[in-house]
Every structure is written in structure tokens, then in C-alpha cells.
PDB file of C-alpha atoms in Angstrom:
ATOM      1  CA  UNK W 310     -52.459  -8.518 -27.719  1.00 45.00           C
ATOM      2  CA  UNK W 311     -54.918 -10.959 -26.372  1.00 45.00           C
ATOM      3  CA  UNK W 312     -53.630 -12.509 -23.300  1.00 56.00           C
ATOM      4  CA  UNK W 313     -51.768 -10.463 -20.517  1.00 66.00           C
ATOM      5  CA  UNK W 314     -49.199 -11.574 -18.736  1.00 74.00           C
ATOM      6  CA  UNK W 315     -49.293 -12.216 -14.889  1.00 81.00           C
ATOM      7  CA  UNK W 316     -47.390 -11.296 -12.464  1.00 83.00           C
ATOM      8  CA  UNK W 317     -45.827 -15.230 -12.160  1.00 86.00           C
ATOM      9  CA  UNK W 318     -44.931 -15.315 -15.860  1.00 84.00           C
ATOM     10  CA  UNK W 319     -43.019 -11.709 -14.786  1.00 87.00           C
ATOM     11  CA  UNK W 320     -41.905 -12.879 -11.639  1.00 89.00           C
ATOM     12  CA  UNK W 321     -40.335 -15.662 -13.512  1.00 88.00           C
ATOM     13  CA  UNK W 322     -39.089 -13.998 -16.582  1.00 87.00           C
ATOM     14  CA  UNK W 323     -36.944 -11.579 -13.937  1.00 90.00           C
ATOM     15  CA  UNK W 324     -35.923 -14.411 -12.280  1.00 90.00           C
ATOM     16  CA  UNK W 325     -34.459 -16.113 -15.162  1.00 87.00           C
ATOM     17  CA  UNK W 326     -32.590 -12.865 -16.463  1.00 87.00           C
ATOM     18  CA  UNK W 327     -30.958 -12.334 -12.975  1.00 89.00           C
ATOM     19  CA  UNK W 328     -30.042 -15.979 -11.900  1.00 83.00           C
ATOM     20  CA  UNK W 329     -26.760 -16.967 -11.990  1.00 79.00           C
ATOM     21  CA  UNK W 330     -25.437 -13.237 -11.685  1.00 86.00           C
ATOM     22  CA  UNK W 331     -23.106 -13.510  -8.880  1.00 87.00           C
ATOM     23  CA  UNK W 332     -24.721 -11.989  -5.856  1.00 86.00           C
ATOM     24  CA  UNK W 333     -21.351 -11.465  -4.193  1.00 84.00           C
ATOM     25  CA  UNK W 334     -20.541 -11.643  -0.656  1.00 87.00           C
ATOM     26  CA  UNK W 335     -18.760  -9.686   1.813  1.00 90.00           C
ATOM     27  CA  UNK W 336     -14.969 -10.868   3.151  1.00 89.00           C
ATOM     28  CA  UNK W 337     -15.246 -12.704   6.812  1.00 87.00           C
ATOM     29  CA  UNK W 338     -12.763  -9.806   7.922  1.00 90.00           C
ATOM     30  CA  UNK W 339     -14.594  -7.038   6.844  1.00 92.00           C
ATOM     31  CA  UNK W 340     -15.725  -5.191   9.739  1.00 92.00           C
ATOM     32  CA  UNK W 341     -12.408  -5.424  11.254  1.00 91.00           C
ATOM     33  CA  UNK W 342     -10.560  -4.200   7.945  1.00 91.00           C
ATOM     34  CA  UNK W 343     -13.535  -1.228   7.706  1.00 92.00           C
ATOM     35  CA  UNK W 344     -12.239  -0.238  11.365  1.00 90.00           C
ATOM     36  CA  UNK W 345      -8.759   0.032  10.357  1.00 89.00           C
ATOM     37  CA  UNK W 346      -9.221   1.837   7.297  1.00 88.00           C
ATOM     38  CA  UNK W 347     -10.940   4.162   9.083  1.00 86.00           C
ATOM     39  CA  UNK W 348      -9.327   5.121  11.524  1.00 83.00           C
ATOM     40  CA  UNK W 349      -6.036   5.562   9.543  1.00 82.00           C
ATOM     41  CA  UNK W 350      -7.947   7.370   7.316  1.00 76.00           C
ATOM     42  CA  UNK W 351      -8.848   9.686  10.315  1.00 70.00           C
ATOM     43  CA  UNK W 352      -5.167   9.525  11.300  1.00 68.00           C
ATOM     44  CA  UNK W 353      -3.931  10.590   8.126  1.00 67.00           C
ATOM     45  CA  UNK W 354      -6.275  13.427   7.909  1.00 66.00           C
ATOM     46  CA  UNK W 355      -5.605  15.132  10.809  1.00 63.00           C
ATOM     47  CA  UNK W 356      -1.697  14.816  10.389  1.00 62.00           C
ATOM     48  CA  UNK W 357      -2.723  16.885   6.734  1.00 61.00           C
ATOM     49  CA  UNK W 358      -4.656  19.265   8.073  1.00 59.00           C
ATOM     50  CA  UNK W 359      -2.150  20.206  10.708  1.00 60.00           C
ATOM     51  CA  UNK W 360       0.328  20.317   8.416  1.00 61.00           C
ATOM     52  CA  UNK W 361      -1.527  22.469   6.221  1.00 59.00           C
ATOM     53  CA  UNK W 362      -2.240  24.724   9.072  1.00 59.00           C
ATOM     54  CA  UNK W 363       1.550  24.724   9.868  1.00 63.00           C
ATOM     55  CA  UNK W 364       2.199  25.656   6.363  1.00 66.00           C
ATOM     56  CA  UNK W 365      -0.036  29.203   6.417  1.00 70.00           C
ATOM     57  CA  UNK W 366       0.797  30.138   9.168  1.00 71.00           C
ATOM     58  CA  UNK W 367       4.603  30.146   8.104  1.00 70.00           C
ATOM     59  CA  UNK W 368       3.812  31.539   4.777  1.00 73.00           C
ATOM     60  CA  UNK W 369       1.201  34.252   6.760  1.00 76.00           C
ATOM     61  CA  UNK W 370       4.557  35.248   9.068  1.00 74.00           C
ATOM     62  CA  UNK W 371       7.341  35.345   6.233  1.00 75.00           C
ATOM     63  CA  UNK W 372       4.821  37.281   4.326  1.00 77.00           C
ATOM     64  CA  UNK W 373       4.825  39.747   7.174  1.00 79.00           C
ATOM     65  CA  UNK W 374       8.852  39.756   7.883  1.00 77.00           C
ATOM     66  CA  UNK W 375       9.466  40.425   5.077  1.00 77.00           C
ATOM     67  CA  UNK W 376       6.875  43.021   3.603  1.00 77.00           C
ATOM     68  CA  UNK W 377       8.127  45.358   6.534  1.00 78.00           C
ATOM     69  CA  UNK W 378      11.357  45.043   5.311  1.00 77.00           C
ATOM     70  CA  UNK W 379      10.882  45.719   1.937  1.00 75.00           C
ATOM     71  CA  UNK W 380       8.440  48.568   2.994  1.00 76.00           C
ATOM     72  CA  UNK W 381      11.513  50.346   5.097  1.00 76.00           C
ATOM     73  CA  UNK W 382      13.983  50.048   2.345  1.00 74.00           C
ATOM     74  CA  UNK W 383      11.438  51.358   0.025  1.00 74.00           C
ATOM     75  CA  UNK W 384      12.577  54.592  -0.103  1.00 75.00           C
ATOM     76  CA  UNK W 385      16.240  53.967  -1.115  1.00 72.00           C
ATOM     77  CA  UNK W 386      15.078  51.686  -4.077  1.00 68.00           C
ATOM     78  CA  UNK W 387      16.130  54.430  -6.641  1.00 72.00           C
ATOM     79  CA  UNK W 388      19.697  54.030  -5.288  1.00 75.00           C
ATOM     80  CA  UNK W 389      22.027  51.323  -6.490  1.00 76.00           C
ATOM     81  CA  UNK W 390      22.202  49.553  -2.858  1.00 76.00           C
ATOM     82  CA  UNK W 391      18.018  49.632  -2.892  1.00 73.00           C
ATOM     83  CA  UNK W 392      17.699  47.703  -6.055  1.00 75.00           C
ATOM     84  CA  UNK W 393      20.447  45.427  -4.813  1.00 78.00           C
ATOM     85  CA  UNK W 394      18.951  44.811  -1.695  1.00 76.00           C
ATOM     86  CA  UNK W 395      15.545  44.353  -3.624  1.00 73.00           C
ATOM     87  CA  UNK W 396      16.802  41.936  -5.774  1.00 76.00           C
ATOM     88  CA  UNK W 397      17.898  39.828  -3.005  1.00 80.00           C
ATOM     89  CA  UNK W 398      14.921  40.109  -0.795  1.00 76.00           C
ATOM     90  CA  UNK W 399      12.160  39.615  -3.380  1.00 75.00           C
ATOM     91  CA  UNK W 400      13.401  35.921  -4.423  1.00 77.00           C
ATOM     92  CA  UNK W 401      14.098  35.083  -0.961  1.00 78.00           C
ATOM     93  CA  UNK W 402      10.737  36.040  -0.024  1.00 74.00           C
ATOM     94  CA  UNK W 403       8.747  33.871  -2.221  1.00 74.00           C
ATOM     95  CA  UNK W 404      11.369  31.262  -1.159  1.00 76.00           C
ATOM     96  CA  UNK W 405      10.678  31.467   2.238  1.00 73.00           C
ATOM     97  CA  UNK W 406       7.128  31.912   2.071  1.00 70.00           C
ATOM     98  CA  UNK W 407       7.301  29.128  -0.190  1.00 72.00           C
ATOM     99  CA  UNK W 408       9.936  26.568   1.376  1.00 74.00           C
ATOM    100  CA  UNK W 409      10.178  28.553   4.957  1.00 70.00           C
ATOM    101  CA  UNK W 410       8.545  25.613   6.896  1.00 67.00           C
ATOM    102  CA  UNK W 411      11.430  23.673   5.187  1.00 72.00           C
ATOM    103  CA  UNK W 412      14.339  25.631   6.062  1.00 74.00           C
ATOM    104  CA  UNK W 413      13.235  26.314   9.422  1.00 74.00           C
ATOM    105  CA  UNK W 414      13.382  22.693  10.572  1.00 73.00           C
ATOM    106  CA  UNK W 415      16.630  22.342   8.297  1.00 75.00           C
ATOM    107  CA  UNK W 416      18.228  25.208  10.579  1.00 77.00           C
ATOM    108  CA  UNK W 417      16.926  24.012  14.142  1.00 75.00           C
ATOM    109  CA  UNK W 418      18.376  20.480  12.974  1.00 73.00           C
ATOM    110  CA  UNK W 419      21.598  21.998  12.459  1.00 76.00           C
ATOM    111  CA  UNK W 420      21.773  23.850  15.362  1.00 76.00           C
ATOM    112  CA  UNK W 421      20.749  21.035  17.529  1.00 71.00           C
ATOM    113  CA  UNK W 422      23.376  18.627  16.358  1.00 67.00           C
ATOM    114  CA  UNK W 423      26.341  21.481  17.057  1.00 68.00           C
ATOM    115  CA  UNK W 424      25.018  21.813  19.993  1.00 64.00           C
ATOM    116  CA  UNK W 425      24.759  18.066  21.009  1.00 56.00           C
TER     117      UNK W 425
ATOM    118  CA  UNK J 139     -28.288  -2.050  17.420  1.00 61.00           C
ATOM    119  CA  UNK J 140     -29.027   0.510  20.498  1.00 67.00           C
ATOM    120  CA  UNK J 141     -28.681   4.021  20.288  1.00 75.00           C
ATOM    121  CA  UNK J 142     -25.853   4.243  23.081  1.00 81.00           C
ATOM    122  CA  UNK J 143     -23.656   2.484  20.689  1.00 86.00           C
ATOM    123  CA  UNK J 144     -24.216   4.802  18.176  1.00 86.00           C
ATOM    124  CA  UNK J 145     -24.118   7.635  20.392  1.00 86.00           C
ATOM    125  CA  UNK J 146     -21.214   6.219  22.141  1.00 87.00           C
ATOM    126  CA  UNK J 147     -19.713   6.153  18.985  1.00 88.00           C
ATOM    127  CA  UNK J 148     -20.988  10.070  18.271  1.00 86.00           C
ATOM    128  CA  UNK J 149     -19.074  10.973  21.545  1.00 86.00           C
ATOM    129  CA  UNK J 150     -15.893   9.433  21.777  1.00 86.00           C
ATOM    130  CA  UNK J 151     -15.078   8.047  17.685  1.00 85.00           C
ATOM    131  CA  UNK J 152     -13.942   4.593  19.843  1.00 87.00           C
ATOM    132  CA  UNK J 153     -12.953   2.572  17.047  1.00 86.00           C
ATOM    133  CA  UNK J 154     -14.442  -0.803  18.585  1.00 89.00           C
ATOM    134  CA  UNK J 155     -17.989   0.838  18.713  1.00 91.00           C
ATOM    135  CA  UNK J 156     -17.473   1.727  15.117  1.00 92.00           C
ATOM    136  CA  UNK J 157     -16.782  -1.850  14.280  1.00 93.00           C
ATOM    137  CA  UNK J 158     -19.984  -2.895  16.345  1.00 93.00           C
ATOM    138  CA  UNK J 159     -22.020  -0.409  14.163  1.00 93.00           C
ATOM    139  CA  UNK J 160     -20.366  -1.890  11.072  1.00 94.00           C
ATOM    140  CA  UNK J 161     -20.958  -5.310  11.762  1.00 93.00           C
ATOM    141  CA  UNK J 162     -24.087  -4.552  12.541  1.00 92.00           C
ATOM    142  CA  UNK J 163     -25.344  -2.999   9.259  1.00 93.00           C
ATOM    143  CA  UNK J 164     -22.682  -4.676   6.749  1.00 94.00           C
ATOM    144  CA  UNK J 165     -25.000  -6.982   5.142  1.00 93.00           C
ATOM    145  CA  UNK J 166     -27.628  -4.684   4.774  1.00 93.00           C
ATOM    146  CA  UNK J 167     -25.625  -1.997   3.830  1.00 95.00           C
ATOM    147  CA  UNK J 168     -23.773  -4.443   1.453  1.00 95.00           C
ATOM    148  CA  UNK J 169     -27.267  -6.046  -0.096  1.00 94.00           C
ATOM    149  CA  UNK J 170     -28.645  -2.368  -0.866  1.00 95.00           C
ATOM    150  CA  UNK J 171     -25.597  -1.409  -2.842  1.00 95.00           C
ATOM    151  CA  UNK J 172     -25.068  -3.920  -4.971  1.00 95.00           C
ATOM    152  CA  UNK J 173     -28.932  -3.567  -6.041  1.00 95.00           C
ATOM    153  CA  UNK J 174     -28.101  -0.230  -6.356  1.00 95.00           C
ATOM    154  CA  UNK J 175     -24.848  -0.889  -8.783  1.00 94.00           C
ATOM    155  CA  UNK J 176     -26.859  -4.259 -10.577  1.00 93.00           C
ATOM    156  CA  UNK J 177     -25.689  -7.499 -11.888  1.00 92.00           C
ATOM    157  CA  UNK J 178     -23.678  -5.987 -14.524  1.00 90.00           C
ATOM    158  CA  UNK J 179     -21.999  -3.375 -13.630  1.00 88.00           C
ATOM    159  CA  UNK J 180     -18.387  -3.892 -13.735  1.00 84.00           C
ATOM    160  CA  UNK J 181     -18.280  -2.910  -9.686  1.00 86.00           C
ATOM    161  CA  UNK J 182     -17.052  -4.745  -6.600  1.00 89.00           C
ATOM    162  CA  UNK J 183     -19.953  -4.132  -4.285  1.00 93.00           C
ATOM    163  CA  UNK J 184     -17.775  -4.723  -1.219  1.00 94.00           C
ATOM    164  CA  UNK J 185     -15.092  -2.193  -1.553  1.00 93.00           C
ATOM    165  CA  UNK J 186     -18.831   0.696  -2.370  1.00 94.00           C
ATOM    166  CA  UNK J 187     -19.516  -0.978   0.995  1.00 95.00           C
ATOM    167  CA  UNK J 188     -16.599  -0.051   2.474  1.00 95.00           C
ATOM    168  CA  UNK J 189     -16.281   3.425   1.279  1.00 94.00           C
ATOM    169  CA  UNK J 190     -20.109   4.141   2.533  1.00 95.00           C
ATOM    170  CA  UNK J 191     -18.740   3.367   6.031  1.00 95.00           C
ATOM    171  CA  UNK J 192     -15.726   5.195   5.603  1.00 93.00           C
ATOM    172  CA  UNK J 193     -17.886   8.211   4.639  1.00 93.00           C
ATOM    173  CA  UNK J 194     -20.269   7.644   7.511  1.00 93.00           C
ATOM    174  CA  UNK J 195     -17.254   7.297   9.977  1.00 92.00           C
ATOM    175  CA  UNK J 196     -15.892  11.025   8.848  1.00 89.00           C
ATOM    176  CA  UNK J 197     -19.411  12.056   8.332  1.00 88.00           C
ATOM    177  CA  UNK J 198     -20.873  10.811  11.588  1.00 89.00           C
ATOM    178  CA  UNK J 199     -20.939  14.259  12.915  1.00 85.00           C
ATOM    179  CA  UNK J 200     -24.094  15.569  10.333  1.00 86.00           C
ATOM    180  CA  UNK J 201     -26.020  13.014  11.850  1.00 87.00           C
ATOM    181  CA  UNK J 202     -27.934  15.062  14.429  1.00 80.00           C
ATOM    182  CA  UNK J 203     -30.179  12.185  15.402  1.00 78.00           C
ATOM    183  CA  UNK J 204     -33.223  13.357  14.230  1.00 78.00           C
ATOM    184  CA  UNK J 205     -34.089  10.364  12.249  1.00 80.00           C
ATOM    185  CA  UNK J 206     -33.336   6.381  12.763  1.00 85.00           C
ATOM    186  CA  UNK J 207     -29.230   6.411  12.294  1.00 90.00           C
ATOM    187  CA  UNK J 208     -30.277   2.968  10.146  1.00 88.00           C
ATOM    188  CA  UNK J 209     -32.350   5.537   7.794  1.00 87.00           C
ATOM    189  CA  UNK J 210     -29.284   8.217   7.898  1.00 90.00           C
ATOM    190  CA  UNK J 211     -27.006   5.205   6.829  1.00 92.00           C
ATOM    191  CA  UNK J 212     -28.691   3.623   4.161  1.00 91.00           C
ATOM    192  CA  UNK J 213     -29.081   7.290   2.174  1.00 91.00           C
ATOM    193  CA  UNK J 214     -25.431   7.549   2.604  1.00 93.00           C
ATOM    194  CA  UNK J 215     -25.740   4.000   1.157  1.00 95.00           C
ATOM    195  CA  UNK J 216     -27.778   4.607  -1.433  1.00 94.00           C
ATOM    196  CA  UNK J 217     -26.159   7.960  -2.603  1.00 93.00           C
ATOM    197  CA  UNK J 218     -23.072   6.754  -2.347  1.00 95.00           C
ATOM    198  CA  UNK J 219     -23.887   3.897  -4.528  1.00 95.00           C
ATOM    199  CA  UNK J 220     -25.849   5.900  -7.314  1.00 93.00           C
ATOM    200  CA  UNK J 221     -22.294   7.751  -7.928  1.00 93.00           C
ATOM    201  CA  UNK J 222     -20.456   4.883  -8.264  1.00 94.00           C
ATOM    202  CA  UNK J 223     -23.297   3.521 -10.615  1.00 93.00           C
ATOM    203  CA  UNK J 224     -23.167   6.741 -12.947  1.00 89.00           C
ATOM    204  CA  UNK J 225     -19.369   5.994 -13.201  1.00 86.00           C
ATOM    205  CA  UNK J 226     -19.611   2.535 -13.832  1.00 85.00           C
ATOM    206  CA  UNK J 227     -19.541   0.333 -16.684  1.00 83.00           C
ATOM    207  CA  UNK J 228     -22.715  -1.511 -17.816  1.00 82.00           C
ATOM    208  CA  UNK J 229     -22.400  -4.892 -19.240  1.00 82.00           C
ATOM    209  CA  UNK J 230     -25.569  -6.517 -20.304  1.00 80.00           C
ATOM    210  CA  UNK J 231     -25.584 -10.243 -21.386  1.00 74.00           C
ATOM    211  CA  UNK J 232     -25.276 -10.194 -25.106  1.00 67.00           C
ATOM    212  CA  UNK J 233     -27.083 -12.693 -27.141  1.00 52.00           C
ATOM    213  CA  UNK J 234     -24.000 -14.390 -28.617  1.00 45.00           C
ATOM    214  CA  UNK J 235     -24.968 -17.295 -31.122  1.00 41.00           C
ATOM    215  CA  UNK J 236     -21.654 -18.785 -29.894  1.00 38.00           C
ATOM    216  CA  UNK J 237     -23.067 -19.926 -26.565  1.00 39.00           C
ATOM    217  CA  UNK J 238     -25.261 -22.424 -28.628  1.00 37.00           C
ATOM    218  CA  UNK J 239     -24.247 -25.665 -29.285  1.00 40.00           C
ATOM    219  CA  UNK J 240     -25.719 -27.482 -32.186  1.00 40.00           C
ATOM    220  CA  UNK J 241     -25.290 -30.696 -30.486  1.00 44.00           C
ATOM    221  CA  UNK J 242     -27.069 -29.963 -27.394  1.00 47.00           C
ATOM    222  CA  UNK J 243     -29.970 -32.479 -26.990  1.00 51.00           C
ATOM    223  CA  UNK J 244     -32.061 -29.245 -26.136  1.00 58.00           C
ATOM    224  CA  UNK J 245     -33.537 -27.824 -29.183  1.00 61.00           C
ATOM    225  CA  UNK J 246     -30.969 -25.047 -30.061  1.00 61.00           C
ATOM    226  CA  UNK J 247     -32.918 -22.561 -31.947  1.00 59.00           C
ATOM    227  CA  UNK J 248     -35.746 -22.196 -27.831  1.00 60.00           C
ATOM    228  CA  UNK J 249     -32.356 -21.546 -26.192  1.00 60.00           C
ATOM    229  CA  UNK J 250     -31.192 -19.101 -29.037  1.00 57.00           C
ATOM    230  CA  UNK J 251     -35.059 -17.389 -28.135  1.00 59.00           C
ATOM    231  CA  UNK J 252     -34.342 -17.652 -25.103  1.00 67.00           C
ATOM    232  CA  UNK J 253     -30.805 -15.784 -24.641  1.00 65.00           C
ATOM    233  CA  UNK J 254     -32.290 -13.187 -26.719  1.00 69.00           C
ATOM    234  CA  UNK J 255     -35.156 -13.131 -23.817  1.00 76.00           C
ATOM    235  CA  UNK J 256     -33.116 -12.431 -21.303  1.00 79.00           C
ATOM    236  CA  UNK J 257     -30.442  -9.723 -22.778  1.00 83.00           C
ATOM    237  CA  UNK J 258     -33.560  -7.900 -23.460  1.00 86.00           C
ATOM    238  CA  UNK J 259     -35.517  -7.802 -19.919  1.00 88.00           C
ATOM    239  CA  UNK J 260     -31.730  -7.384 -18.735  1.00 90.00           C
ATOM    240  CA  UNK J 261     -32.122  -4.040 -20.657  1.00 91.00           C
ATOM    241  CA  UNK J 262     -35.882  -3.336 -19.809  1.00 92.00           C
ATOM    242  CA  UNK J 263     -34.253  -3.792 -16.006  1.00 93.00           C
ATOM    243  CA  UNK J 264     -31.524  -1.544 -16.770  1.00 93.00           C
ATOM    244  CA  UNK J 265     -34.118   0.990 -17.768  1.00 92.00           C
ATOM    245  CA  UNK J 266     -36.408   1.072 -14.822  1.00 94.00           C
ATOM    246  CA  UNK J 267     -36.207   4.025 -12.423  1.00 93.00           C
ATOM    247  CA  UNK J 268     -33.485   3.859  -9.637  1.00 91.00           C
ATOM    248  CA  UNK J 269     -35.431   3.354  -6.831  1.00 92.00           C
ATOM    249  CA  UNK J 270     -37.998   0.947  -8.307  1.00 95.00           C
ATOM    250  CA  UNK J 271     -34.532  -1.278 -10.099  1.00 95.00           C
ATOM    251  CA  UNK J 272     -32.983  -1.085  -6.316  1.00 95.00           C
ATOM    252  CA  UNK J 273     -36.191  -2.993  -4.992  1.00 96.00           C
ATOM    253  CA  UNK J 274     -36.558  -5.475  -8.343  1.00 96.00           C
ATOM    254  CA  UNK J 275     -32.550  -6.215  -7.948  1.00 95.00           C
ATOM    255  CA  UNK J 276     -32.870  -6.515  -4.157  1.00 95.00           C
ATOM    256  CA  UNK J 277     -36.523  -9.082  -4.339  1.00 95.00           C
ATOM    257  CA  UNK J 278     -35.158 -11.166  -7.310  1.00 94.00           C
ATOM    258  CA  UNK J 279     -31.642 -11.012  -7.355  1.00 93.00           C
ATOM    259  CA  UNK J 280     -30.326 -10.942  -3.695  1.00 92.00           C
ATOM    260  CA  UNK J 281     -33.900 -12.458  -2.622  1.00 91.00           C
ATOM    261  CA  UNK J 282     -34.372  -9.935   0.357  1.00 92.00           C
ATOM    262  CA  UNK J 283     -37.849 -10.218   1.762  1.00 94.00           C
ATOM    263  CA  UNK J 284     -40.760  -7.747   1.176  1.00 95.00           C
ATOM    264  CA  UNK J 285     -39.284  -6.533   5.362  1.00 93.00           C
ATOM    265  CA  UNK J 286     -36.003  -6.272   4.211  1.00 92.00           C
ATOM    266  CA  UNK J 287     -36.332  -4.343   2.024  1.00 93.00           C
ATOM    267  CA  UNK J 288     -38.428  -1.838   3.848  1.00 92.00           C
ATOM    268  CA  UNK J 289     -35.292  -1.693   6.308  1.00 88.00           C
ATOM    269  CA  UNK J 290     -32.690  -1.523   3.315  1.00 87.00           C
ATOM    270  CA  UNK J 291     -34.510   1.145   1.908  1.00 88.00           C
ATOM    271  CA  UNK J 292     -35.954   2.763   4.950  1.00 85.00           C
ATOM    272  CA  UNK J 293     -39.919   2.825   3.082  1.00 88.00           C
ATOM    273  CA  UNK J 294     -42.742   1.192   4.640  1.00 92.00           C
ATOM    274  CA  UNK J 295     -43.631  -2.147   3.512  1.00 94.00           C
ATOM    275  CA  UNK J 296     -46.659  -1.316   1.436  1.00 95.00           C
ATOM    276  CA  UNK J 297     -44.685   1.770  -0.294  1.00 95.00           C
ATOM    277  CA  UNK J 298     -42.015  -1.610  -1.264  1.00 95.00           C
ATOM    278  CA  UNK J 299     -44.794  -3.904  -2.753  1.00 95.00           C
ATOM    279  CA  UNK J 300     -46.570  -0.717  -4.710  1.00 96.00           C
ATOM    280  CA  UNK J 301     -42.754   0.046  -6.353  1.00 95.00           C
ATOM    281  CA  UNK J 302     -42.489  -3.728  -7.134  1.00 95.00           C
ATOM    282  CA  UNK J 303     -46.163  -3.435  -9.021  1.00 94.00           C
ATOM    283  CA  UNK J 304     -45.131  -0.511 -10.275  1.00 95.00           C
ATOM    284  CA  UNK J 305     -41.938  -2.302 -11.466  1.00 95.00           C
ATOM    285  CA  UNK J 306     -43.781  -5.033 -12.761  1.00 93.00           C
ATOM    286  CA  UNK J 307     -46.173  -2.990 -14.577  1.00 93.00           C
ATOM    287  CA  UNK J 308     -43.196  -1.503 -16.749  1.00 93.00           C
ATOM    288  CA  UNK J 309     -41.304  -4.685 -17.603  1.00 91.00           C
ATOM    289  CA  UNK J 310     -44.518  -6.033 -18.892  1.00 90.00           C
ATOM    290  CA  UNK J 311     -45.790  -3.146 -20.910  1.00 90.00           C
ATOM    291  CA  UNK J 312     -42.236  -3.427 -22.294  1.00 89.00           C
ATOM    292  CA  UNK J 313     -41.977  -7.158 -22.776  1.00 85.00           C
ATOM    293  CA  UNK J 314     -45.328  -7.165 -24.118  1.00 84.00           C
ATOM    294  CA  UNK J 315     -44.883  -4.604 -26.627  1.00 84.00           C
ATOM    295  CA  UNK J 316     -41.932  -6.447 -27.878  1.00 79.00           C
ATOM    296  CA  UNK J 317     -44.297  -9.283 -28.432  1.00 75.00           C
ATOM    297  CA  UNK J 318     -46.468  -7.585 -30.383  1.00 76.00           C
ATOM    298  CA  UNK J 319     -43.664  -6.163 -32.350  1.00 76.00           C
ATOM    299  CA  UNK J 320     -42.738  -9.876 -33.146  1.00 70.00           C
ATOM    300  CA  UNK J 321     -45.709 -10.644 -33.766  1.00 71.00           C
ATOM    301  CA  UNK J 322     -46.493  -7.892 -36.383  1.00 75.00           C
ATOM    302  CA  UNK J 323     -43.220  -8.305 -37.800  1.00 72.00           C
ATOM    303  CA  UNK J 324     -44.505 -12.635 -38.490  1.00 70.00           C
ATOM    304  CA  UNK J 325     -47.472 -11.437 -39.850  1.00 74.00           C
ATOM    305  CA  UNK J 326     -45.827  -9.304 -42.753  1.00 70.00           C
TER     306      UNK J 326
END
């Protein structure tokens, strides 16, 4: 290699490879949309998050109900009534834990339009 | 920008001070990541731009002020951008022989030299470390100046023109290695 090349030859040889690339450009609204986004974002968020909090907690209390309950009948599982009851109580207890937020609100609706 | 807006912002999450910070730092924000993502990725720059503030407006709380909040923002920027970039699709000019016209009064067989020319330094671009192919795309592609880029990037001015030397060093130790390659490959 005799000759080097310069840093104009470069300068123009990375010129030419990048020109007519579009360089885009940013929407007029865009700080205003940004805002928005943002702050629904931040809305939506917190609505989860309480929800999600709403949802242990239920599953934390059913969990509790209904252990004790099982733990009391315990000792007449060998009888025929025991495995009855168990039967009934073990499905409705990963029901509830699992749906109890659900039925909860189903059951205060109910009971707030008989009363009305 | 002054700091009460930002702390203002810190304090009370006021959506109107959020859109003063973002119209503040949009186009800078917006410049540095699409250098960051390049010409040919397949990426829209503006909605990287948005997410980058959306991060910063859940984030806002790690910034303890320390540092510049211009600094904190662009390596959100920046970081934010570099994931998008290892996701994203490449697409570097190909040489296609199609593009040439035989009846073009330029001679056809410089401009078939020189669309091979520039697919390849499109590569040797594509190649270069991150940081020193942010400041190349951001001088000769969005034409920021040598201070711009020291803001965009949050490095002091002479650290920006030794990474464009070092840039330039590169490309031409790769361009002119290709020459030689031609050159060898005439002489056999």
C-alpha cells in the first residue's frame, strides 16, 4: 500500500455510505403523547398491583378458613360423614382460594340488589 | 432545564413537569438512539424514544441525583437502545446490479464500483464498537456537532474526537486492506 488515506477521503467515504438514510424525525405531538402514555401507564399499574394485592390477601384468608376447618374435622375423616365432608371442602377450597375474590363481590352484589 | 423541574417532578410525578422534561431532552434523546439502532436497522427510532421516557418516568425514583439527570437519562437512552438493537433486524444496502441502468449517461460499470463501495463501509460501520458507531452515526449521519455529542453521550469533548479517530482509524485499516486485497487479486 503506498498512499494512505486521509481523514477527508474517510470523512467522505462515510458520508457517502450514510446519505440518503432517512434520519427520521420525531412527531410534532410527541411530548404531549409521551405524557399520556405515561401516566396511563402509571394508572394502569397501580390498579394491577392493587388488584394483585387484593387477590393474596383473599387467597392468604380462604387458605386460613378453611385449613382450620379441615384441621377440626380431621379426626372423623375415617368415618363415612369425614370423607364426605372432605370431599366437599377440599374442591371448594381451591375454588375459593382460587375464584374467592370472585364470588365475594358476586354475593355482596346480590345481597345489595335484595336489599335495594 | 433546572433542577427544580426535575426535582419537582421527583416530588410530586406532576404530569406537566414530566412533559417539560420531555420536551426538553426529546431531540437529544431521539438523535442518540437512532445512532444507537443505525441506518438500517429495521427500527422506528421514535417509538425507542418513547419507551426510554416511559422507563425514566417509572424509573425516576433510582435517580438519587448524584450525577447530571441529563447523564442519568441518556444511559437509560443508550441502554435502552442497545436492547432494542440486539433484537433488531440489520439491513445493509446490498449491491444489486439491478439498480444500474445501462443507459445512464454516467459510466455504469464507476457506479456498479461504487454501490459495492458503500455496502461494504456500510458493513465495516456495522462492525465498529458500540460506542465508537454511536458517535460515527451521530457526526455523519444525524450531523450532531463535536458538543453535541459530548451532551448526547455525556463524554467530554476531547474523549468524542479521540473515539471518532479511533473510528476512523478502523474503517481505514479495513477499507484499505480491502484495497490491497483488490489489488493483489489484479495482479494474479
Amino acid at each position: 500500500m503506498n498512499e494512505r488515506m486521509n481523514d477527508e477521503t474517510i470523512d467522505r467515504i462515510v458520508r457517502d455510505a450514510v446519505q440518503g438514510r432517512p434520519r427520521g424525525a420525531l412527531s410534532p405531538f410527541f411530548a404531549a403523547r409521551t405524557a399520556n402514555s405515561a401516566q396511563t401507564a402509571s394508572v394502569e399499574r397501580d390498579v394491577g398491583a392493587r388488584s394483585r394485592g387484593g387477590s393474596v390477601f383473599l387467597a392468604i384468608y380462604w387458605f386460613l378458613v378453611l385449613g382450620t376447618t379441615i384441621m377440626m374435622i380431621a379426626p372423623y375423616a375415617a368415618s363415612g360423614t369425614g370423607r364426605v365432608l372432605f370431599a366437599i371442602l377440599v374442591p371448594l377450597g381451591f375454588a375459593l382460594t382460587l375464584y374467592g375474590r370472585e364470588l365475594v363481590t358476586g354475593l355482596v352484589r346480590i345481597v345489595a340488589v335484595r336489599v335495594e | 432545564m433546572d433542577d427544580q423541574t426535575v426535582k419537582g417532578f421527583i416530588e410530586t410525578r406532576d404530569p406537566e413537569l414530566f412533559r417539560a422534561i420531555v420536551e426538553e431532552y426529546q431531540y437529544r434523546v431521539f438523535r442518540l438512539v437512532a445512532s444507537v439502532l443505525g441506518p438500517w436497522t429495521d427500527l422506528d427510532a421514535e417509538e425507542v424514544t418513547q419507551e426510554v421516557f416511559l422507563r425514566v418516568y417509572q424509573k425516576i425514583g433510582q435517580f438519587r441525583g448524584e450525577s447530571d439527570f441529563g447523564s442519568w437519562l441518556q444511559r437509560v437512552a443508550y441502554t435502552t437502545a442497545l436492547n432494542h438493537r440486539q433484537l433488531a433486524r440489520i439491513r445493509l444496502p446490498h449491491d444489486s446490479k439491478g439498480s444500474i441502468s445501462i443507459e445512464s449517461e454516467e459510466n455504469p460499470l464507476a457506479r456498479l464500483l461504487d454501490s459495492v463501495a458503500r455496502s461494504r463501509v456500510a458493513s465495516i460501520l456495522e462492525e465498529l464498537p458500540g460506542l465508537y458507531r454511536t458517535v460515527v452515526y451521530l457526526y455523519y449521519w444525524q450531523e450532531c456537532g463535536i458538543a453535541e455529542i459530548s451532551r448526547s453521550i455525556g463524554a467530554p469533548e476531547g474523549t468524542v474526537k479521540s473515539y471518532l479517530h479511533r473510528a476512523r482509524e478502523r474503517i481505514r485499516k479495513k477499507l484499505e486492506r480491502d484495497v490491497d486485497a483488490g489489488r493483489d487479486r489484479r495482479q494474479q
